[in-house]
Amino acid sequence: MLVFVFVLLYVAATSASPIEPGWFFSSLPSSIDGKTRVNAASKTHTVYQNLWYHNQRYLALLDSSSQDEQRPKLKPELSQNTGLVPFPVKDAKAFAKNLKAGWLPGNTLLLDFPFAAFPENIGHWQETLVPVYNVMSSRDWLQEVQGNSKHIDTVFMLNLRREQLKGLDWVWEMLRLVLEPGMPTKGQSPTLLFYDQTEGLSATSWLAIENAIVVNDRYIHPEGAAGFHTPELGQAFRKQAFLDQKLLAPSKAPMTITLLSAHGGEEVINRQELLGMLQEVGQKLGMRVRPYTVTPQAPFQSHLTAMARTGLLVSRHGPMMASSIFLPPGAAVLELLPFNWNWKDFSRIYLNATRSLGDIHHFAWLARSAKFVRYRSENESRYAHWTAAECSSRECLE
């Protein structure tokens, strides 16, 4: 009896009681049928119509008329770090009418950063945003959404807080570039929504997303695909980046070797020896050599300028190598890969990106023995005899 009374009180508290419209959502339309529909035919993306958000979880509302059709299309994950819960009810429309719910109209791009503990990692932003650019450029998703909107209205960062991106100019500029094909006019921006702006919603509140677009990055793509879909697409992206920064896009690779290092990040221990070797080679080939140390907080334009002046980029594998997609046609990359650096195909992140442009050469040297490794502490040296298949922790990999 007590349980029955509690259920009645809960229904009375939520029934026909929409959330007060907020800055990013409106009242739930009375015409909504509530059912979640999944368009998952494409390998590059998935579109969810009427995706529900409740108590920091994402739910697919299925009723007796849609369960058999939609449930086979549902995967247990919405994206790499976010689950999706099937939520069966008898009548989805009646259920929705009884909710304390809001409505996020239009088309919402859900972005799940692969490693939320490292938001300053430019390399992971590249592997997140390049697939978005592919999908925005193809515009196939327009055939799979409901409603009148024909562009991206909202970008929802599923697992990042706004403050985490403070000072990361590269991220904001790349985000603007990749979204441009999905916007109605050049220079227009969508609403940006972050995780911390939704976690404040009441635990009894629901939010329905009219169209949720999830782009499959290399972690959830069925073939692990990465890079630009076509060389022409990648080259157009590179050209647009220079134009937007009012820089002249180089037409060929200059006779300059750049030794790229991340300030305060992973480094080549015998860097001075490496620099001396490059200067010796450069002198024989008539190429000048310059060291370039950069931080994630460096302006986007500085990344572009450095790449435009580079014919051969030499660097230890690290986040700053994401800038290699802006190298001039004919340029080359020599990537120095650490011992055992192969978890989840990390060793191929930048190779996939540069080769997808079709006009950049990419070579790599891999340390295949622990004798090429200098561990930072005695404690970490215990990984020296582990195989690449056994290494997945940060300490083992580095």
Coordinates of C-alpha atoms in Angstrom, one line a residue:
M1 CA 0.0 0.0 0.0
L2 CA 2.8 2.4 0.9
V3 CA 4.5 1.7 -2.5
F4 CA 1.2 2.4 -4.3
V5 CA 0.8 5.8 -2.5
F6 CA 4.4 6.7 -3.4
V7 CA 3.8 6.0 -7.1
L8 CA 0.6 8.1 -7.1
L9 CA 2.4 11.0 -5.5
Y10 CA 5.3 10.7 -8.0
V11 CA 2.9 10.7 -11.0
A12 CA 0.9 13.6 -9.5
A13 CA 4.2 15.6 -9.1
T14 CA 5.3 15.0 -12.7
S15 CA 2.1 14.6 -14.7
A16 CA 1.5 17.4 -17.2
S17 CA 4.2 19.5 -15.5
P18 CA 6.7 20.6 -18.2
I19 CA 10.1 22.1 -17.2
E20 CA 10.2 25.8 -17.3
P21 CA 11.8 26.8 -20.6
G22 CA 15.5 27.4 -20.1
W23 CA 18.2 29.1 -22.2
F24 CA 18.8 26.1 -24.4
F25 CA 15.4 24.2 -24.3
S26 CA 11.7 25.0 -24.7
S27 CA 8.5 23.4 -23.7
L28 CA 7.7 19.9 -24.9
P29 CA 5.4 20.1 -27.9
S30 CA 2.0 18.5 -27.3
S31 CA 2.2 16.8 -30.7
I32 CA 5.3 14.8 -29.9
D33 CA 4.7 11.0 -30.1
G34 CA 7.7 10.4 -27.8
K35 CA 9.0 7.3 -29.6
T36 CA 12.8 7.2 -30.3
R37 CA 13.7 6.3 -33.9
V38 CA 17.1 5.2 -34.9
N39 CA 18.7 5.8 -38.4
A40 CA 21.9 3.7 -38.2
A41 CA 22.3 2.5 -41.8
S42 CA 25.4 4.7 -42.3
K43 CA 28.9 3.6 -41.2
T44 CA 29.9 7.2 -40.5
H45 CA 27.1 8.4 -38.2
T46 CA 23.8 7.6 -36.5
V47 CA 20.8 9.9 -36.1
Y48 CA 18.3 9.5 -33.2
Q49 CA 14.9 11.1 -33.4
N50 CA 13.4 11.9 -30.0
L51 CA 16.4 10.9 -27.9
W52 CA 15.7 11.3 -24.2
Y53 CA 18.0 12.6 -21.4
H54 CA 17.1 11.9 -17.8
N55 CA 19.2 11.9 -14.6
Q56 CA 22.5 12.0 -16.6
R57 CA 21.5 9.0 -18.8
Y58 CA 20.4 8.8 -22.4
L59 CA 17.3 6.7 -23.1
A60 CA 15.6 5.3 -26.2
L61 CA 11.8 5.4 -25.5
L62 CA 10.2 2.3 -27.2
D63 CA 6.6 1.3 -27.0
S64 CA 4.7 -1.7 -28.2
S65 CA 4.4 -0.3 -31.7
S66 CA 8.2 0.4 -32.1
Q67 CA 10.1 -2.1 -30.1
D68 CA 10.4 -4.8 -32.7
E69 CA 11.5 -2.3 -35.4
Q70 CA 13.9 0.0 -33.4
R71 CA 15.5 -2.3 -30.8
P72 CA 17.7 -4.2 -33.3
K73 CA 19.2 -0.9 -34.4
L74 CA 20.1 0.1 -30.8
K75 CA 23.7 -0.4 -29.6
P76 CA 24.5 -0.4 -25.9
E77 CA 26.7 2.6 -26.4
L78 CA 25.6 6.0 -27.8
S79 CA 29.3 6.8 -28.2
Q80 CA 32.6 5.6 -26.8
N81 CA 32.1 6.9 -23.3
T82 CA 28.3 7.2 -23.2
G83 CA 25.8 4.4 -22.8
L84 CA 22.3 4.2 -24.3
V85 CA 19.5 2.6 -22.4
P86 CA 16.4 1.1 -24.1
F87 CA 13.3 2.2 -22.2
P88 CA 10.2 0.1 -23.0
V89 CA 6.8 1.5 -22.2
K90 CA 3.2 0.6 -23.3
D91 CA 2.4 3.9 -25.0
A92 CA 5.2 6.4 -25.6
K93 CA 3.0 9.3 -26.4
A94 CA 0.9 8.9 -23.2
F95 CA 4.2 8.4 -21.2
A96 CA 5.7 11.6 -22.6
K97 CA 2.6 13.6 -21.7
N98 CA 3.0 12.6 -18.1
L99 CA 6.6 13.7 -17.8
K100 CA 8.1 16.9 -16.4
A101 CA 10.0 17.4 -19.7
G102 CA 11.7 20.0 -21.9
W103 CA 12.4 20.0 -25.6
L104 CA 15.7 20.6 -27.4
P105 CA 14.6 21.5 -30.9
G106 CA 16.4 21.2 -34.2
N107 CA 19.6 19.2 -34.9
T108 CA 22.0 18.5 -32.0
L109 CA 25.5 17.2 -32.7
L110 CA 26.6 15.0 -29.8
L111 CA 30.4 15.2 -29.3
D112 CA 32.1 12.6 -27.0
F113 CA 35.7 13.5 -26.4
P114 CA 37.6 10.1 -26.3
F115 CA 39.7 10.9 -23.2
A116 CA 38.0 13.6 -21.1
A117 CA 40.9 13.7 -18.6
F118 CA 43.1 15.2 -21.3
P119 CA 41.1 18.0 -23.0
E120 CA 44.3 19.8 -24.0
N121 CA 45.3 16.9 -26.2
I122 CA 45.1 18.3 -29.7
G123 CA 45.7 15.0 -31.3
H124 CA 42.5 13.5 -29.8
W125 CA 40.6 16.6 -31.0
Q126 CA 41.9 16.0 -34.5
E127 CA 40.7 12.4 -34.5
T128 CA 37.3 13.6 -33.0
L129 CA 36.7 16.5 -35.4
V130 CA 37.9 15.2 -38.8
P131 CA 35.2 12.6 -38.9
V132 CA 32.7 15.4 -38.0
Y133 CA 33.9 17.4 -41.0
N134 CA 33.4 14.4 -43.3
V135 CA 29.8 13.9 -42.2
M136 CA 29.0 17.6 -42.2
S137 CA 30.4 17.9 -45.8
S138 CA 28.4 14.9 -47.1
R139 CA 25.2 16.3 -45.6
D140 CA 23.7 12.8 -45.7
W141 CA 22.3 13.3 -42.2
L142 CA 19.9 15.9 -43.6
Q143 CA 17.8 13.0 -45.1
E144 CA 17.5 11.4 -41.7
V145 CA 16.3 14.2 -39.4
Q146 CA 12.7 15.3 -38.6
G147 CA 11.5 18.8 -38.4
N148 CA 12.3 21.9 -40.4
S149 CA 15.9 22.7 -39.5
K150 CA 18.4 21.9 -42.2
H151 CA 21.6 22.8 -40.2
I152 CA 23.3 22.1 -36.9
D153 CA 21.5 24.1 -34.1
T154 CA 23.4 22.8 -31.1
V155 CA 26.7 21.1 -30.3
F156 CA 26.6 19.2 -27.0
M157 CA 29.9 18.3 -25.4
L158 CA 28.8 15.1 -23.6
N159 CA 31.7 14.8 -21.2
L160 CA 33.5 18.2 -21.0
R161 CA 33.0 21.3 -19.0
R162 CA 33.4 24.7 -20.7
E163 CA 36.2 25.7 -18.4
Q164 CA 38.3 22.8 -19.6
L165 CA 38.6 24.4 -23.0
K166 CA 39.7 27.8 -21.7
G167 CA 42.6 29.1 -23.7
L168 CA 42.7 26.3 -26.3
D169 CA 42.4 28.5 -29.4
W170 CA 43.2 25.5 -31.6
V171 CA 40.1 23.6 -30.5
W172 CA 37.7 26.5 -31.0
E173 CA 39.1 27.3 -34.5
M174 CA 39.0 23.6 -35.6
L175 CA 35.4 23.3 -34.2
R176 CA 34.3 26.3 -36.3
L177 CA 36.0 24.9 -39.4
V178 CA 34.5 21.4 -39.2
L179 CA 31.0 22.7 -38.5
E180 CA 30.9 25.2 -41.3
P181 CA 29.5 22.8 -44.0
G182 CA 26.6 22.1 -41.5
M183 CA 25.7 25.8 -41.0
P184 CA 23.3 27.9 -43.0
T185 CA 25.8 30.7 -43.6
K186 CA 29.5 31.2 -43.2
G187 CA 30.5 32.5 -39.9
Q188 CA 27.4 31.5 -38.1
S189 CA 27.8 29.4 -34.9
P190 CA 25.5 26.9 -33.2
T191 CA 24.6 26.9 -29.5
L192 CA 27.4 25.2 -27.5
L193 CA 26.2 23.1 -24.6
F194 CA 28.5 21.5 -22.1
Y195 CA 28.1 18.6 -19.6
D196 CA 28.1 20.9 -16.6
Q197 CA 25.2 22.9 -18.0
T198 CA 22.9 19.8 -18.0
E199 CA 24.0 18.1 -14.8
G200 CA 22.1 20.8 -12.9
L201 CA 18.7 19.6 -14.3
S202 CA 16.5 18.1 -11.6
A203 CA 16.6 14.3 -11.2
T204 CA 12.9 14.2 -11.9
S205 CA 13.3 16.2 -15.2
W206 CA 13.4 14.8 -18.7
L207 CA 14.8 16.4 -21.8
A208 CA 13.8 15.2 -25.3
I209 CA 16.3 15.9 -28.1
E210 CA 14.5 16.3 -31.5
N211 CA 17.4 15.0 -33.5
A212 CA 20.6 13.8 -32.0
I213 CA 23.5 13.2 -34.5
V214 CA 26.4 11.0 -33.4
V215 CA 29.4 10.8 -35.7
N216 CA 31.4 7.6 -35.5
D217 CA 35.0 8.3 -34.7
R218 CA 37.7 5.7 -35.1
Y219 CA 36.8 4.1 -31.7
I220 CA 33.2 3.3 -32.7
H221 CA 33.5 3.2 -36.5
P222 CA 32.8 -0.4 -37.6
E223 CA 36.0 -0.4 -39.6
G224 CA 38.0 1.9 -37.4
A225 CA 38.3 4.4 -40.2
A226 CA 40.0 7.7 -39.7
G227 CA 41.2 10.7 -41.7
F228 CA 39.4 12.6 -44.5
H229 CA 37.1 10.6 -46.7
T230 CA 38.8 11.9 -49.9
P231 CA 42.0 13.8 -50.6
E232 CA 40.0 16.5 -52.2
L233 CA 38.0 17.0 -49.0
G234 CA 41.2 17.1 -46.9
Q235 CA 42.9 19.6 -49.2
A236 CA 39.8 21.8 -49.2
F237 CA 39.8 21.8 -45.4
R238 CA 43.5 22.8 -45.3
K239 CA 43.0 25.6 -47.8
Q240 CA 40.0 26.9 -45.9
A241 CA 42.0 27.0 -42.6
F242 CA 44.6 29.2 -44.2
L243 CA 42.0 31.5 -45.8
D244 CA 40.1 31.9 -42.5
Q245 CA 43.3 33.0 -40.8
K246 CA 44.1 35.4 -43.7
L247 CA 47.3 33.4 -44.5
L248 CA 48.6 32.4 -47.9
A249 CA 48.3 28.6 -48.3
P250 CA 51.6 27.3 -49.5
S251 CA 51.6 25.5 -52.9
K252 CA 54.8 23.5 -52.3
A253 CA 57.0 22.3 -49.5
P254 CA 59.9 24.7 -48.5
M255 CA 63.4 23.5 -48.0
T256 CA 63.1 23.6 -44.2
I257 CA 63.4 20.8 -41.6
T258 CA 61.3 21.5 -38.5
L259 CA 62.0 19.5 -35.3
L260 CA 58.7 19.8 -33.4
S261 CA 58.6 19.5 -29.6
A262 CA 55.8 19.9 -27.1
H263 CA 56.6 22.3 -24.3
G264 CA 56.4 20.5 -21.0
G265 CA 55.3 17.3 -22.7
E266 CA 56.8 14.0 -23.9
E267 CA 60.2 14.5 -25.4
V268 CA 63.1 12.8 -27.2
I269 CA 65.7 12.4 -24.4
N270 CA 68.7 12.8 -26.8
R271 CA 67.1 15.8 -28.5
Q272 CA 70.3 17.7 -28.9
E273 CA 71.9 14.8 -30.6
L274 CA 68.9 14.4 -32.9
L275 CA 69.0 18.2 -33.8
G276 CA 72.8 17.9 -34.6
M277 CA 72.1 15.0 -36.9
L278 CA 69.3 16.9 -38.7
Q279 CA 71.6 19.9 -39.2
E280 CA 74.3 17.6 -40.7
V281 CA 71.7 16.1 -43.1
G282 CA 70.2 19.5 -43.9
Q283 CA 73.6 21.0 -44.7
K284 CA 74.2 18.2 -47.3
L285 CA 70.7 18.7 -48.8
G286 CA 70.7 22.5 -48.8
M287 CA 67.9 22.6 -46.2
R288 CA 67.8 24.8 -43.1
V289 CA 66.9 23.2 -39.8
R290 CA 64.9 24.9 -37.0
P291 CA 63.6 23.6 -33.7
Y292 CA 60.0 24.6 -32.9
T293 CA 58.5 24.1 -29.4
V294 CA 54.8 24.8 -28.9
T295 CA 52.1 24.5 -26.3
P296 CA 48.4 23.6 -26.6
Q297 CA 47.6 27.2 -25.7
A298 CA 49.5 28.5 -28.8
P299 CA 47.2 30.5 -31.2
F300 CA 45.8 28.4 -34.1
Q301 CA 47.5 30.8 -36.6
S302 CA 50.9 29.9 -35.1
H303 CA 50.4 26.2 -35.8
L304 CA 49.4 27.0 -39.4
T305 CA 52.4 29.4 -39.9
A306 CA 54.9 26.8 -38.6
M307 CA 53.5 24.1 -40.9
A308 CA 53.5 26.4 -43.9
R309 CA 57.2 26.9 -43.5
T310 CA 58.0 23.2 -43.1
G311 CA 59.1 20.7 -45.8
L312 CA 60.1 17.9 -43.5
L313 CA 58.5 17.6 -40.0
V314 CA 60.4 15.5 -37.5
S315 CA 58.7 14.8 -34.2
R316 CA 58.2 12.3 -31.4
H317 CA 54.6 11.0 -31.6
G318 CA 52.5 13.4 -29.5
P319 CA 49.5 15.7 -29.5
M320 CA 51.2 18.6 -31.4
M321 CA 51.6 16.4 -34.5
A322 CA 47.9 17.0 -35.1
S323 CA 49.1 20.2 -36.9
S324 CA 50.7 18.0 -39.6
I325 CA 47.5 18.0 -41.6
F326 CA 48.3 21.6 -42.5
L327 CA 51.7 20.8 -44.1
P328 CA 52.1 22.0 -47.7
P329 CA 51.7 19.6 -50.7
G330 CA 54.8 17.5 -51.1
A331 CA 55.9 17.8 -47.5
A332 CA 57.0 14.8 -45.5
V333 CA 56.7 13.6 -41.9
L334 CA 59.2 11.6 -39.9
E335 CA 57.5 10.3 -36.8
L336 CA 59.4 8.9 -33.9
L337 CA 57.3 6.2 -32.2
P338 CA 58.0 5.1 -28.6
F339 CA 58.5 1.5 -27.6
N340 CA 55.2 -0.4 -27.4
W341 CA 53.1 2.6 -28.5
N342 CA 50.4 0.6 -30.2
W343 CA 47.4 0.4 -27.9
K344 CA 44.1 0.9 -29.9
D345 CA 46.2 1.6 -33.0
F346 CA 47.6 4.9 -31.5
S347 CA 50.7 4.6 -33.6
R348 CA 48.6 5.2 -36.8
I349 CA 46.6 8.3 -35.7
Y350 CA 48.7 10.8 -37.6
L351 CA 49.6 8.5 -40.4
N352 CA 45.9 8.0 -41.2
A353 CA 45.3 11.8 -41.1
T354 CA 48.2 12.9 -43.3
R355 CA 47.9 10.1 -45.8
S356 CA 44.2 10.9 -46.3
L357 CA 45.2 14.2 -47.8
G358 CA 46.9 12.4 -50.7
D359 CA 49.9 14.9 -51.0
I360 CA 51.9 14.4 -47.8
H361 CA 54.5 11.7 -47.3
H362 CA 54.6 10.0 -43.9
F363 CA 57.3 7.8 -42.5
A364 CA 57.9 6.4 -39.0
W365 CA 60.6 5.0 -36.9
L366 CA 59.5 2.6 -34.1
A367 CA 61.6 1.8 -31.1
R368 CA 61.3 -2.0 -31.2
S369 CA 63.5 -2.7 -28.1
A370 CA 63.6 -1.6 -24.5
K371 CA 67.2 -0.5 -25.1
F372 CA 65.9 2.6 -26.9
V373 CA 63.8 3.5 -23.9
R374 CA 64.6 5.7 -20.9
Y375 CA 61.9 5.4 -18.2
R376 CA 61.2 8.3 -16.0
S377 CA 61.4 6.3 -12.8
E378 CA 62.6 2.9 -11.5
N379 CA 59.0 2.0 -10.8
E380 CA 58.0 2.5 -14.5
S381 CA 61.0 0.5 -15.8
R382 CA 59.3 -2.7 -14.7
Y383 CA 57.4 -2.4 -18.0
A384 CA 60.5 -2.7 -20.1
H385 CA 59.9 -6.4 -21.0
W386 CA 56.2 -6.1 -21.6
T387 CA 54.9 -6.6 -25.1
A388 CA 52.9 -4.1 -27.1
A389 CA 49.8 -6.2 -26.6
E390 CA 50.2 -6.1 -22.8
C391 CA 50.7 -2.3 -22.6
S392 CA 47.7 -0.2 -22.1
S393 CA 48.4 2.1 -19.1
R394 CA 49.9 5.5 -19.6
E395 CA 53.1 4.6 -17.6
C396 CA 53.7 1.5 -19.7
L397 CA 53.2 3.3 -23.0
E398 CA 55.4 6.2 -22.3

